Amino acid sequence: MRDSVIVNEVGPRDGLQSLGSVLSVADRIALIRALNDAGLRHIEAGSFVSPKAVPQMAGTDELFQQLPLTESVNYSALVPNLRGYENAKAAGAQAVNVVLSVTDTMNQKNIRMSLAETTAACAEIVKAAKADGIHAHAYLAVAFTCPFEGKVPERVVLALVEKMLKAGADKLIIADTIGAANPAEVRSLIAKVTALTSANKVSCHFHDTRGMGLANTLAALDGDIREFDSAIGGMGGCPFSPGASGNVATEDVVLMLDSMGLKTGIAPLDLVAAIDTASKLVNKQLGGRSYNWLTQQIAKQTGGEHVA
Ligand code: COA
Ligand code: ZN
């Protein structure tokens, strides 16, 4: 079994994009700094989208100029269209994430393009990125259930996976955008995706809407996946997907992997300070299922109460 796992923090993008309030670029940088300090080395820092569509992501170009350049941190940016890609490139992004929702309605609601148009646009961006020496990752969003069209047949996802591979995507991210998948579905789809390409080119993105985020993570892990998206404190959700709630919490994923003897390079207790920073910034107490236990361990170590 491969014993190293990449945990890709998406809090600064997926976490903030559906927030009721809008954080300043300085506050978004403070969050990213706290994530750096906690040992996270893969961070989706923001998205180059229309500020009218997602005001929480306005100023991502400015944010990219101010990213803490801790050694070996890999930042990526979500891009919805070619314009977003050009902006990300101009801002110096080293990796871009295109979003191919696997149903027509989801693409219409999210970026006002049909499935065919989005597929062509994503392929074009992936090709451009490869030519520009930029890593290109492809999200397959609503890969299990679409909030508008319901359950998605596996063959639909697999056909789009093949198209993104053909375009040259470095990585495919199978995303349960609304947190509706169960471990049996994850096991089945992952087995089929990894029959098309090497498991180390595949990552998973789970939301914890129905409490199955960790179970789905384990199912994918058993299917040889060694890269996962998660958000600090379990924040997150897509503003264009009704019913979507928080991403699976980074602390829960890291603690589970660490307990199983898998290496993430992140000490679970170090995440508590980042959760507390995120809570202060978004003005709401965040925390995954393991948060209370983690704070108790810190209190034991320091001989006192944990003060957030
Ligand atoms: N970044 C910034 N601005 C952009 C842009 C981008 N990538 N793409 C288009 N725009 C601007 C246009 O210039 C135009 O500006 P204007 O109104 O000042 O003239 C405006 O956005 C609308 O452009 P249009 O081409 O008519 O697109 P639209 O209104 O159909 O919106 C998107 C399409 C893709 C720009 C918009 O829906 C979007 O940004 N969606 C993001 C969805 C998202 O982030 N979802 C969550 C993550 S998956
Ligand atoms: Zn998500």
XYZ file of N, CA and C in Angstrom, residues 29 60-67 90-92:
36
model
N -5.485 36.046 2.966
C -4.050 35.736 3.112
C -3.762 35.238 4.540
N -8.769 37.838 -6.466
C -7.866 36.673 -6.412
C -6.540 36.967 -7.113
N -6.570 37.867 -8.112
C -5.301 38.238 -8.768
C -4.375 38.938 -7.765
N -4.952 39.831 -6.994
C -4.182 40.531 -5.952
C -3.679 39.530 -4.896
N -4.558 38.602 -4.529
C -4.205 37.580 -3.540
C -2.998 36.765 -3.998
N -2.977 36.417 -5.296
C -1.858 35.612 -5.798
C -0.520 36.366 -5.695
N -0.575 37.692 -5.749
C 0.674 38.466 -5.605
C 1.189 38.416 -4.171
N 0.302 38.108 -3.227
C 0.670 38.196 -1.810
C 0.783 36.839 -1.125
N 0.701 35.760 -1.888
C 0.733 34.432 -1.259
C 2.037 34.205 -0.507
N -1.731 35.162 -15.812
C -1.130 36.494 -15.612
C -0.759 36.721 -14.147
N -1.525 36.094 -13.243
C -1.249 36.265 -11.809
C -0.135 35.329 -11.332
N 0.339 34.471 -12.230
C 1.460 33.594 -11.875
C 1.059 32.245 -11.305
